[in-house]
Amino acid sequence: MKQLILASSSPRRQQLLSELGITFKVIKPKIDEKAVSLPTPKETVETLAQLKAKQIELNSKDEIVLAADTIVVCDGEIFEKPVSKDDAFRMMKTYSGKTHDVITAVAIRSLDQEVVFSVTTTVEFWTLTDEEIVNYINTDEPYDKAGAYGIQGLARIFIKRISGDYFNVIGLPISYVIRELRNFGLDIDEKIFPN
């Protein structure tokens, strides 16, 4: 029986898997994300996901680790979780009236197999007033999310359009993940569509 290990403490990733009836245990990896800086955002985020997956020790051929990392890229700059209200304000102001990319990288590994991939979704924001931004950053929502916003939360009112996978913006491109987990022998369909 295959056992899925989610190398993430993100409640949103846990929810996306749980809603499909997929069982997993959570082990939070410990890595210094600030120590990884590569030439492109895609390389950076894929390396972070891979490092997270490799942090988890596998004790059996039936264990499968799933790790992910999400970043927001706007005007060539990587935006991770904001460190302050001022930082969150700056991020939201940067997105105002423009498009940005949300990249989620996923690493899946077992004792004899590993895959790393990323998915990019383009998000366009309406032009925001300073008052709208201040009202938003005065909530608790921005501070545990890459890029300072959650598309599934209050920030949904700022989104003009998206191109790509919606769940990728939440933090896990679930349909892509499911297809890869099948290749690792996890009986996903039985969990999603029980008889």
mmCIF file with all atom_site columns, C-alpha atoms in Angstrom:
data_model
loop_
_atom_site.group_PDB
_atom_site.id
_atom_site.type_symbol
_atom_site.label_atom_id
_atom_site.label_alt_id
_atom_site.label_comp_id
_atom_site.label_asym_id
_atom_site.label_entity_id
_atom_site.label_seq_id
_atom_site.pdbx_PDB_ins_code
_atom_site.Cartn_x
_atom_site.Cartn_y
_atom_site.Cartn_z
_atom_site.occupancy
_atom_site.B_iso_or_equiv
_atom_site.pdbx_formal_charge
_atom_site.auth_seq_id
_atom_site.auth_comp_id
_atom_site.auth_asym_id
_atom_site.auth_atom_id
_atom_site.pdbx_PDB_model_num
ATOM 1   C CA . MET A 1 1   ? 0.000   0.000  0.000   1.00 0.00 ? 1   MET A CA 1
ATOM 2   C CA . LYS A 1 2   ? 1.544   3.312  -1.123  1.00 0.00 ? 2   LYS A CA 1
ATOM 3   C CA . GLN A 1 3   ? 1.831   6.072  1.496   1.00 0.00 ? 3   GLN A CA 1
ATOM 4   C CA . LEU A 1 4   ? 1.838   9.725  0.417   1.00 0.00 ? 4   LEU A CA 1
ATOM 5   C CA . ILE A 1 5   ? 3.915   12.184 2.449   1.00 0.00 ? 5   ILE A CA 1
ATOM 6   C CA . LEU A 1 6   ? 3.159   15.858 1.919   1.00 0.00 ? 6   LEU A CA 1
ATOM 7   C CA . ALA A 1 7   ? 6.308   17.896 2.544   1.00 0.00 ? 7   ALA A CA 1
ATOM 8   C CA . SER A 1 8   ? 4.380   21.094 3.233   1.00 0.00 ? 8   SER A CA 1
ATOM 9   C CA . SER A 1 9   ? 2.577   22.750 6.114   1.00 0.00 ? 9   SER A CA 1
ATOM 10  C CA . SER A 1 10  ? 0.399   24.771 3.706   1.00 0.00 ? 10  SER A CA 1
ATOM 11  C CA . PRO A 1 11  ? -3.254  24.389 4.755   1.00 0.00 ? 11  PRO A CA 1
ATOM 12  C CA . ARG A 1 12  ? -4.305  25.100 1.173   1.00 0.00 ? 12  ARG A CA 1
ATOM 13  C CA . ARG A 1 13  ? -2.258  22.223 -0.273  1.00 0.00 ? 13  ARG A CA 1
ATOM 14  C CA . GLN A 1 14  ? -3.591  19.925 2.441   1.00 0.00 ? 14  GLN A CA 1
ATOM 15  C CA . GLN A 1 15  ? -7.154  20.999 1.646   1.00 0.00 ? 15  GLN A CA 1
ATOM 16  C CA . LEU A 1 16  ? -6.788  20.427 -2.111  1.00 0.00 ? 16  LEU A CA 1
ATOM 17  C CA . LEU A 1 17  ? -5.635  16.841 -1.503  1.00 0.00 ? 17  LEU A CA 1
ATOM 18  C CA . SER A 1 18  ? -8.155  16.138 1.288   1.00 0.00 ? 18  SER A CA 1
ATOM 19  C CA . GLU A 1 19  ? -11.096 17.339 -0.792  1.00 0.00 ? 19  GLU A CA 1
ATOM 20  C CA . LEU A 1 20  ? -10.316 14.538 -3.259  1.00 0.00 ? 20  LEU A CA 1
ATOM 21  C CA . GLY A 1 21  ? -10.237 11.921 -0.490  1.00 0.00 ? 21  GLY A CA 1
ATOM 22  C CA . ILE A 1 22  ? -6.464  11.476 -0.773  1.00 0.00 ? 22  ILE A CA 1
ATOM 23  C CA . THR A 1 23  ? -4.873  10.426 2.504   1.00 0.00 ? 23  THR A CA 1
ATOM 24  C CA . PHE A 1 24  ? -1.405  11.649 3.425   1.00 0.00 ? 24  PHE A CA 1
ATOM 25  C CA . LYS A 1 25  ? 0.798   12.481 6.349   1.00 0.00 ? 25  LYS A CA 1
ATOM 26  C CA . VAL A 1 26  ? 2.483   15.855 6.709   1.00 0.00 ? 26  VAL A CA 1
ATOM 27  C CA . ILE A 1 27  ? 6.198   16.280 7.384   1.00 0.00 ? 27  ILE A CA 1
ATOM 28  C CA . LYS A 1 28  ? 7.399   19.869 7.146   1.00 0.00 ? 28  LYS A CA 1
ATOM 29  C CA . PRO A 1 29  ? 10.827  20.194 5.505   1.00 0.00 ? 29  PRO A CA 1
ATOM 30  C CA . LYS A 1 30  ? 13.383  22.594 6.941   1.00 0.00 ? 30  LYS A CA 1
ATOM 31  C CA . ILE A 1 31  ? 15.240  24.530 4.271   1.00 0.00 ? 31  ILE A CA 1
ATOM 32  C CA . ASP A 1 32  ? 16.515  28.073 3.999   1.00 0.00 ? 32  ASP A CA 1
ATOM 33  C CA . GLU A 1 33  ? 14.534  29.324 0.994   1.00 0.00 ? 33  GLU A CA 1
ATOM 34  C CA . LYS A 1 34  ? 16.465  32.617 0.920   1.00 0.00 ? 34  LYS A CA 1
ATOM 35  C CA . ALA A 1 35  ? 19.694  30.687 0.248   1.00 0.00 ? 35  ALA A CA 1
ATOM 36  C CA . VAL A 1 36  ? 18.458  29.561 -3.186  1.00 0.00 ? 36  VAL A CA 1
ATOM 37  C CA . SER A 1 37  ? 18.853  32.059 -6.003  1.00 0.00 ? 37  SER A CA 1
ATOM 38  C CA . LEU A 1 38  ? 19.236  30.860 -9.576  1.00 0.00 ? 38  LEU A CA 1
ATOM 39  C CA . PRO A 1 39  ? 19.252  32.697 -12.925 1.00 0.00 ? 39  PRO A CA 1
ATOM 40  C CA . THR A 1 40  ? 15.507  32.313 -13.596 1.00 0.00 ? 40  THR A CA 1
ATOM 41  C CA . PRO A 1 41  ? 12.423  32.205 -11.352 1.00 0.00 ? 41  PRO A CA 1
ATOM 42  C CA . LYS A 1 42  ? 11.494  28.799 -12.841 1.00 0.00 ? 42  LYS A CA 1
ATOM 43  C CA . GLU A 1 43  ? 14.887  27.308 -11.932 1.00 0.00 ? 43  GLU A CA 1
ATOM 44  C CA . THR A 1 44  ? 14.679  28.834 -8.452  1.00 0.00 ? 44  THR A CA 1
ATOM 45  C CA . VAL A 1 45  ? 11.213  27.515 -7.624  1.00 0.00 ? 45  VAL A CA 1
ATOM 46  C CA . GLU A 1 46  ? 11.882  24.048 -9.094  1.00 0.00 ? 46  GLU A CA 1
ATOM 47  C CA . THR A 1 47  ? 15.097  23.775 -7.069  1.00 0.00 ? 47  THR A CA 1
ATOM 48  C CA . LEU A 1 48  ? 13.248  24.795 -3.897  1.00 0.00 ? 48  LEU A CA 1
ATOM 49  C CA . ALA A 1 49  ? 10.582  22.122 -4.454  1.00 0.00 ? 49  ALA A CA 1
ATOM 50  C CA . GLN A 1 50  ? 13.265  19.504 -5.133  1.00 0.00 ? 50  GLN A CA 1
ATOM 51  C CA . LEU A 1 51  ? 15.214  20.457 -1.984  1.00 0.00 ? 51  LEU A CA 1
ATOM 52  C CA . LYS A 1 52  ? 12.041  20.186 0.090   1.00 0.00 ? 52  LYS A CA 1
ATOM 53  C CA . ALA A 1 53  ? 11.323  16.709 -1.303  1.00 0.00 ? 53  ALA A CA 1
ATOM 54  C CA . LYS A 1 54  ? 14.887  15.560 -0.657  1.00 0.00 ? 54  LYS A CA 1
ATOM 55  C CA . GLN A 1 55  ? 14.691  16.736 2.965   1.00 0.00 ? 55  GLN A CA 1
ATOM 56  C CA . ILE A 1 56  ? 12.217  13.969 3.758   1.00 0.00 ? 56  ILE A CA 1
ATOM 57  C CA . GLU A 1 57  ? 13.785  10.602 4.554   1.00 0.00 ? 57  GLU A CA 1
ATOM 58  C CA . LEU A 1 58  ? 12.138  7.654  2.853   1.00 0.00 ? 58  LEU A CA 1
ATOM 59  C CA . ASN A 1 59  ? 12.046  4.406  4.832   1.00 0.00 ? 59  ASN A CA 1
ATOM 60  C CA . SER A 1 60  ? 10.153  2.187  2.428   1.00 0.00 ? 60  SER A CA 1
ATOM 61  C CA . LYS A 1 61  ? 9.663   1.648  -1.301  1.00 0.00 ? 61  LYS A CA 1
ATOM 62  C CA . ASP A 1 62  ? 5.967   2.346  -0.705  1.00 0.00 ? 62  ASP A CA 1
ATOM 63  C CA . GLU A 1 63  ? 6.526   5.928  0.481   1.00 0.00 ? 63  GLU A CA 1
ATOM 64  C CA . ILE A 1 64  ? 6.063   8.821  -1.954  1.00 0.00 ? 64  ILE A CA 1
ATOM 65  C CA . VAL A 1 65  ? 7.002   12.408 -1.097  1.00 0.00 ? 65  VAL A CA 1
ATOM 66  C CA . LEU A 1 66  ? 5.152   15.352 -2.610  1.00 0.00 ? 66  LEU A CA 1
ATOM 67  C CA . ALA A 1 67  ? 6.697   18.810 -2.180  1.00 0.00 ? 67  ALA A CA 1
ATOM 68  C CA . ALA A 1 68  ? 5.819   22.144 -3.747  1.00 0.00 ? 68  ALA A CA 1
ATOM 69  C CA . ASP A 1 69  ? 6.866   25.759 -3.781  1.00 0.00 ? 69  ASP A CA 1
ATOM 70  C CA . THR A 1 70  ? 4.962   28.755 -5.126  1.00 0.00 ? 70  THR A CA 1
ATOM 71  C CA . ILE A 1 71  ? 6.289   32.141 -6.182  1.00 0.00 ? 71  ILE A CA 1
ATOM 72  C CA . VAL A 1 72  ? 4.831   35.205 -7.839  1.00 0.00 ? 72  VAL A CA 1
ATOM 73  C CA . VAL A 1 73  ? 6.852   36.965 -10.551 1.00 0.00 ? 73  VAL A CA 1
ATOM 74  C CA . CYS A 1 74  ? 6.070   40.519 -11.619 1.00 0.00 ? 74  CYS A CA 1
ATOM 75  C CA . ASP A 1 75  ? 8.313   42.799 -13.684 1.00 0.00 ? 75  ASP A CA 1
ATOM 76  C CA . GLY A 1 76  ? 11.073  40.205 -13.372 1.00 0.00 ? 76  GLY A CA 1
ATOM 77  C CA . GLU A 1 77  ? 11.036  40.286 -9.545  1.00 0.00 ? 77  GLU A CA 1
ATOM 78  C CA . ILE A 1 78  ? 10.206  37.256 -7.386  1.00 0.00 ? 78  ILE A CA 1
ATOM 79  C CA . PHE A 1 79  ? 7.621   37.903 -4.663  1.00 0.00 ? 79  PHE A CA 1
ATOM 80  C CA . GLU A 1 80  ? 7.415   35.394 -1.826  1.00 0.00 ? 80  GLU A CA 1
ATOM 81  C CA . LYS A 1 81  ? 5.589   35.841 1.497   1.00 0.00 ? 81  LYS A CA 1
ATOM 82  C CA . PRO A 1 82  ? 5.559   39.474 2.657   1.00 0.00 ? 82  PRO A CA 1
ATOM 83  C CA . VAL A 1 83  ? 7.671   40.274 5.718   1.00 0.00 ? 83  VAL A CA 1
ATOM 84  C CA . SER A 1 84  ? 5.650   43.343 6.783   1.00 0.00 ? 84  SER A CA 1
ATOM 85  C CA . LYS A 1 85  ? 2.613   45.483 5.951   1.00 0.00 ? 85  LYS A CA 1
ATOM 86  C CA . ASP A 1 86  ? 4.816   47.800 3.927   1.00 0.00 ? 86  ASP A CA 1
ATOM 87  C CA . ASP A 1 87  ? 6.119   44.821 1.962   1.00 0.00 ? 87  ASP A CA 1
ATOM 88  C CA . ALA A 1 88  ? 2.564   43.558 1.324   1.00 0.00 ? 88  ALA A CA 1
ATOM 89  C CA . PHE A 1 89  ? 1.491   47.049 0.218   1.00 0.00 ? 89  PHE A CA 1
ATOM 90  C CA . ARG A 1 90  ? 4.427   47.279 -2.211  1.00 0.00 ? 90  ARG A CA 1
ATOM 91  C CA . MET A 1 91  ? 3.557   43.885 -3.725  1.00 0.00 ? 91  MET A CA 1
ATOM 92  C CA . MET A 1 92  ? -0.123  44.696 -4.231  1.00 0.00 ? 92  MET A CA 1
ATOM 93  C CA . LYS A 1 93  ? 0.746   48.122 -5.657  1.00 0.00 ? 93  LYS A CA 1
ATOM 94  C CA . THR A 1 94  ? 3.135   46.431 -8.114  1.00 0.00 ? 94  THR A CA 1
ATOM 95  C CA . TYR A 1 95  ? 0.362   44.121 -9.420  1.00 0.00 ? 95  TYR A CA 1
ATOM 96  C CA . SER A 1 96  ? -2.185  46.931 -9.782  1.00 0.00 ? 96  SER A CA 1
ATOM 97  C CA . GLY A 1 97  ? -3.445  47.194 -13.368 1.00 0.00 ? 97  GLY A CA 1
ATOM 98  C CA . LYS A 1 98  ? -0.898  44.633 -14.611 1.00 0.00 ? 98  LYS A CA 1
ATOM 99  C CA . THR A 1 99  ? -0.366  40.927 -15.185 1.00 0.00 ? 99  THR A CA 1
ATOM 100 C CA . HIS A 1 100 ? 1.979   38.719 -13.210 1.00 0.00 ? 100 HIS A CA 1
ATOM 101 C CA . ASP A 1 101 ? 2.891   35.038 -13.226 1.00 0.00 ? 101 ASP A CA 1
ATOM 102 C CA . VAL A 1 102 ? 2.305   32.555 -10.441 1.00 0.00 ? 102 VAL A CA 1
ATOM 103 C CA . ILE A 1 103 ? 4.686   29.613 -10.705 1.00 0.00 ? 103 ILE A CA 1
ATOM 104 C CA . THR A 1 104 ? 4.223   26.498 -8.602  1.00 0.00 ? 104 THR A CA 1
ATOM 105 C CA . ALA A 1 105 ? 6.938   23.872 -8.783  1.00 0.00 ? 105 ALA A CA 1
ATOM 106 C CA . VAL A 1 106 ? 6.250   20.315 -7.697  1.00 0.00 ? 106 VAL A CA 1
ATOM 107 C CA . ALA A 1 107 ? 8.724   17.583 -6.789  1.00 0.00 ? 107 ALA A CA 1
ATOM 108 C CA . ILE A 1 108 ? 7.590   13.991 -6.308  1.00 0.00 ? 108 ILE A CA 1
ATOM 109 C CA . ARG A 1 109 ? 9.984   11.250 -5.292  1.00 0.00 ? 109 ARG A CA 1
ATOM 110 C CA . SER A 1 110 ? 10.145  7.676  -4.118  1.00 0.00 ? 110 SER A CA 1
ATOM 111 C CA . LEU A 1 111 ? 13.182  5.484  -3.506  1.00 0.00 ? 111 LEU A CA 1
ATOM 112 C CA . ASP A 1 112 ? 13.486  4.675  -7.212  1.00 0.00 ? 112 ASP A CA 1
ATOM 113 C CA . GLN A 1 113 ? 11.809  7.559  -9.027  1.00 0.00 ? 113 GLN A CA 1
ATOM 114 C CA . GLU A 1 114 ? 11.774  11.365 -9.053  1.00 0.00 ? 114 GLU A CA 1
ATOM 115 C CA . VAL A 1 115 ? 10.054  14.043 -11.103 1.00 0.00 ? 115 VAL A CA 1
ATOM 116 C CA . VAL A 1 116 ? 10.220  17.829 -10.874 1.00 0.00 ? 116 VAL A CA 1
ATOM 117 C CA . PHE A 1 117 ? 7.993   20.150 -12.906 1.00 0.00 ? 117 PHE A CA 1
ATOM 118 C CA . SER A 1 118 ? 6.391   23.565 -12.711 1.00 0.00 ? 118 SER A CA 1
ATOM 119 C CA . VAL A 1 119 ? 3.167   25.161 -13.895 1.00 0.00 ? 119 VAL A CA 1
ATOM 120 C CA . THR A 1 120 ? 2.719   28.859 -14.675 1.00 0.00 ? 120 THR A CA 1
ATOM 121 C CA . THR A 1 121 ? -0.558  30.778 -14.465 1.00 0.00 ? 121 THR A CA 1
ATOM 122 C CA . THR A 1 122 ? -0.863  34.403 -15.564 1.00 0.00 ? 122 THR A CA 1
ATOM 123 C CA . VAL A 1 123 ? -3.032  36.632 -13.363 1.00 0.00 ? 123 VAL A CA 1
ATOM 124 C CA . GLU A 1 124 ? -4.272  40.119 -14.238 1.00 0.00 ? 124 GLU A CA 1
ATOM 125 C CA . PHE A 1 125 ? -5.289  42.572 -11.510 1.00 0.00 ? 125 PHE A CA 1
ATOM 126 C CA . TRP A 1 126 ? -7.703  45.462 -11.834 1.00 0.00 ? 126 TRP A CA 1
ATOM 127 C CA . THR A 1 127 ? -6.184  48.877 -11.108 1.00 0.00 ? 127 THR A CA 1
ATOM 128 C CA . LEU A 1 128 ? -6.358  49.159 -7.311  1.00 0.00 ? 128 LEU A CA 1
ATOM 129 C CA . THR A 1 129 ? -6.736  52.275 -5.186  1.00 0.00 ? 129 THR A CA 1
ATOM 130 C CA . ASP A 1 130 ? -4.418  52.763 -2.213  1.00 0.00 ? 130 ASP A CA 1
ATOM 131 C CA . GLU A 1 131 ? -7.503  52.497 0.007   1.00 0.00 ? 131 GLU A CA 1
ATOM 132 C CA . GLU A 1 132 ? -8.355  49.054 -1.398  1.00 0.00 ? 132 GLU A CA 1
ATOM 133 C CA . ILE A 1 133 ? -4.799  47.867 -0.819  1.00 0.00 ? 133 ILE A CA 1
ATOM 134 C CA . VAL A 1 134 ? -4.685  49.249 2.742   1.00 0.00 ? 134 VAL A CA 1
ATOM 135 C CA . ASN A 1 135 ? -8.033  47.611 3.572   1.00 0.00 ? 135 ASN A CA 1
ATOM 136 C CA . TYR A 1 136 ? -6.700  44.308 2.277   1.00 0.00 ? 136 TYR A CA 1
ATOM 137 C CA . ILE A 1 137 ? -3.321  44.387 4.019   1.00 0.00 ? 137 ILE A CA 1
ATOM 138 C CA . ASN A 1 138 ? -5.088  45.231 7.298   1.00 0.00 ? 138 ASN A CA 1
ATOM 139 C CA . THR A 1 139 ? -6.609  41.731 7.208   1.00 0.00 ? 139 THR A CA 1
ATOM 140 C CA . ASP A 1 140 ? -4.632  38.615 8.182   1.00 0.00 ? 140 ASP A CA 1
ATOM 141 C CA . GLU A 1 141 ? -4.889  37.160 4.690   1.00 0.00 ? 141 GLU A CA 1
ATOM 142 C CA . PRO A 1 142 ? -1.720  38.362 2.889   1.00 0.00 ? 142 PRO A CA 1
ATOM 143 C CA . TYR A 1 143 ? 0.948   37.309 5.354   1.00 0.00 ? 143 TYR A CA 1
ATOM 144 C CA . ASP A 1 144 ? 1.174   33.529 4.905   1.00 0.00 ? 144 ASP A CA 1
ATOM 145 C CA . LYS A 1 145 ? 0.908   33.558 1.123   1.00 0.00 ? 145 LYS A CA 1
ATOM 146 C CA . ALA A 1 146 ? 3.444   33.902 -1.664  1.00 0.00 ? 146 ALA A CA 1
ATOM 147 C CA . GLY A 1 147 ? 2.899   37.235 -3.342  1.00 0.00 ? 147 GLY A CA 1
ATOM 148 C CA . ALA A 1 148 ? 0.794   38.576 -0.433  1.00 0.00 ? 148 ALA A CA 1
ATOM 149 C CA . TYR A 1 149 ? -2.591  37.427 -1.694  1.00 0.00 ? 149 TYR A CA 1
ATOM 150 C CA . GLY A 1 150 ? -4.880  34.432 -1.923  1.00 0.00 ? 150 GLY A CA 1
ATOM 151 C CA . ILE A 1 151 ? -6.968  34.143 -5.088  1.00 0.00 ? 151 ILE A CA 1
ATOM 152 C CA . GLN A 1 152 ? -9.481  32.019 -3.169  1.00 0.00 ? 152 GLN A CA 1
ATOM 153 C CA . GLY A 1 153 ? -9.875  34.634 -0.408  1.00 0.00 ? 153 GLY A CA 1
ATOM 154 C CA . LEU A 1 154 ? -10.725 38.315 -0.190  1.00 0.00 ? 154 LEU A CA 1
ATOM 155 C CA . ALA A 1 155 ? -8.275  39.170 -2.998  1.00 0.00 ? 155 ALA A CA 1
ATOM 156 C CA . ARG A 1 156 ? -10.630 37.499 -5.478  1.00 0.00 ? 156 ARG A CA 1
ATOM 157 C CA . ILE A 1 157 ? -12.220 40.942 -5.922  1.00 0.00 ? 157 ILE A CA 1
ATOM 158 C CA . PHE A 1 158 ? -8.931  42.228 -7.396  1.00 0.00 ? 158 PHE A CA 1
ATOM 159 C CA . ILE A 1 159 ? -8.667  39.596 -10.134 1.00 0.00 ? 159 ILE A CA 1
ATOM 160 C CA . LYS A 1 160 ? -9.646  40.744 -13.614 1.00 0.00 ? 160 LYS A CA 1
ATOM 161 C CA . ARG A 1 161 ? -8.722  37.502 -15.385 1.00 0.00 ? 161 ARG A CA 1
ATOM 162 C CA . ILE A 1 162 ? -6.468  34.479 -15.199 1.00 0.00 ? 162 ILE A CA 1
ATOM 163 C CA . SER A 1 163 ? -4.880  32.386 -17.910 1.00 0.00 ? 163 SER A CA 1
ATOM 164 C CA . GLY A 1 164 ? -3.983  28.885 -16.805 1.00 0.00 ? 164 GLY A CA 1
ATOM 165 C CA . ASP A 1 165 ? -4.625  26.616 -13.844 1.00 0.00 ? 165 ASP A CA 1
ATOM 166 C CA . TYR A 1 166 ? -6.630  28.284 -11.034 1.00 0.00 ? 166 TYR A CA 1
ATOM 167 C CA . PHE A 1 167 ? -5.502  25.730 -8.419  1.00 0.00 ? 167 PHE A CA 1
ATOM 168 C CA . ASN A 1 168 ? -1.893  26.482 -9.332  1.00 0.00 ? 168 ASN A CA 1
ATOM 169 C CA . VAL A 1 169 ? -2.433  30.010 -7.972  1.00 0.00 ? 169 VAL A CA 1
ATOM 170 C CA . ILE A 1 170 ? -3.775  28.524 -4.729  1.00 0.00 ? 170 ILE A CA 1
ATOM 171 C CA . GLY A 1 171 ? -0.526  26.564 -4.437  1.00 0.00 ? 171 GLY A CA 1
ATOM 172 C CA . LEU A 1 172 ? -0.887  23.146 -6.054  1.00 0.00 ? 172 LEU A CA 1
ATOM 173 C CA . PRO A 1 173 ? -1.702  22.367 -9.720  1.00 0.00 ? 173 PRO A CA 1
ATOM 174 C CA . ILE A 1 174 ? -3.777  19.418 -8.579  1.00 0.00 ? 174 ILE A CA 1
ATOM 175 C CA . SER A 1 175 ? -4.704  17.923 -11.963 1.00 0.00 ? 175 SER A CA 1
ATOM 176 C CA . TYR A 1 176 ? -1.008  17.821 -12.968 1.00 0.00 ? 176 TYR A CA 1
ATOM 177 C CA . VAL A 1 177 ? -0.080  16.314 -9.586  1.00 0.00 ? 177 VAL A CA 1
ATOM 178 C CA . ILE A 1 178 ? -2.708  13.573 -9.896  1.00 0.00 ? 178 ILE A CA 1
ATOM 179 C CA . ARG A 1 179 ? -1.350  12.517 -13.291 1.00 0.00 ? 179 ARG A CA 1
ATOM 180 C CA . GLU A 1 180 ? 2.185   12.290 -11.934 1.00 0.00 ? 180 GLU A CA 1
ATOM 181 C CA . LEU A 1 181 ? 1.143   10.385 -8.795  1.00 0.00 ? 181 LEU A CA 1
ATOM 182 C CA . ARG A 1 182 ? -0.436  7.726  -11.018 1.00 0.00 ? 182 ARG A CA 1
ATOM 183 C CA . ASN A 1 183 ? 3.030   7.185  -12.542 1.00 0.00 ? 183 ASN A CA 1
ATOM 184 C CA . PHE A 1 184 ? 4.337   6.493  -9.019  1.00 0.00 ? 184 PHE A CA 1
ATOM 185 C CA . GLY A 1 185 ? 1.781   3.726  -8.522  1.00 0.00 ? 185 GLY A CA 1
ATOM 186 C CA . LEU A 1 186 ? -0.480  5.605  -6.106  1.00 0.00 ? 186 LEU A CA 1
ATOM 187 C CA . ASP A 1 187 ? -4.026  4.348  -6.632  1.00 0.00 ? 187 ASP A CA 1
ATOM 188 C CA . ILE A 1 188 ? -5.464  7.834  -6.933  1.00 0.00 ? 188 ILE A CA 1
ATOM 189 C CA . ASP A 1 189 ? -8.623  7.001  -8.856  1.00 0.00 ? 189 ASP A CA 1
ATOM 190 C CA . GLU A 1 190 ? -9.826  4.569  -6.200  1.00 0.00 ? 190 GLU A CA 1
ATOM 191 C CA . LYS A 1 191 ? -9.585  7.351  -3.614  1.00 0.00 ? 191 LYS A CA 1
ATOM 192 C CA . ILE A 1 192 ? -11.238 9.995  -5.808  1.00 0.00 ? 192 ILE A CA 1
ATOM 193 C CA . PHE A 1 193 ? -13.974 7.741  -7.225  1.00 0.00 ? 193 PHE A CA 1
ATOM 194 C CA . PRO A 1 194 ? -14.637 5.074  -4.572  1.00 0.00 ? 194 PRO A CA 1
ATOM 195 C CA . ASN A 1 195 ? -17.147 2.404  -5.594  1.00 0.00 ? 195 ASN A CA 1
#
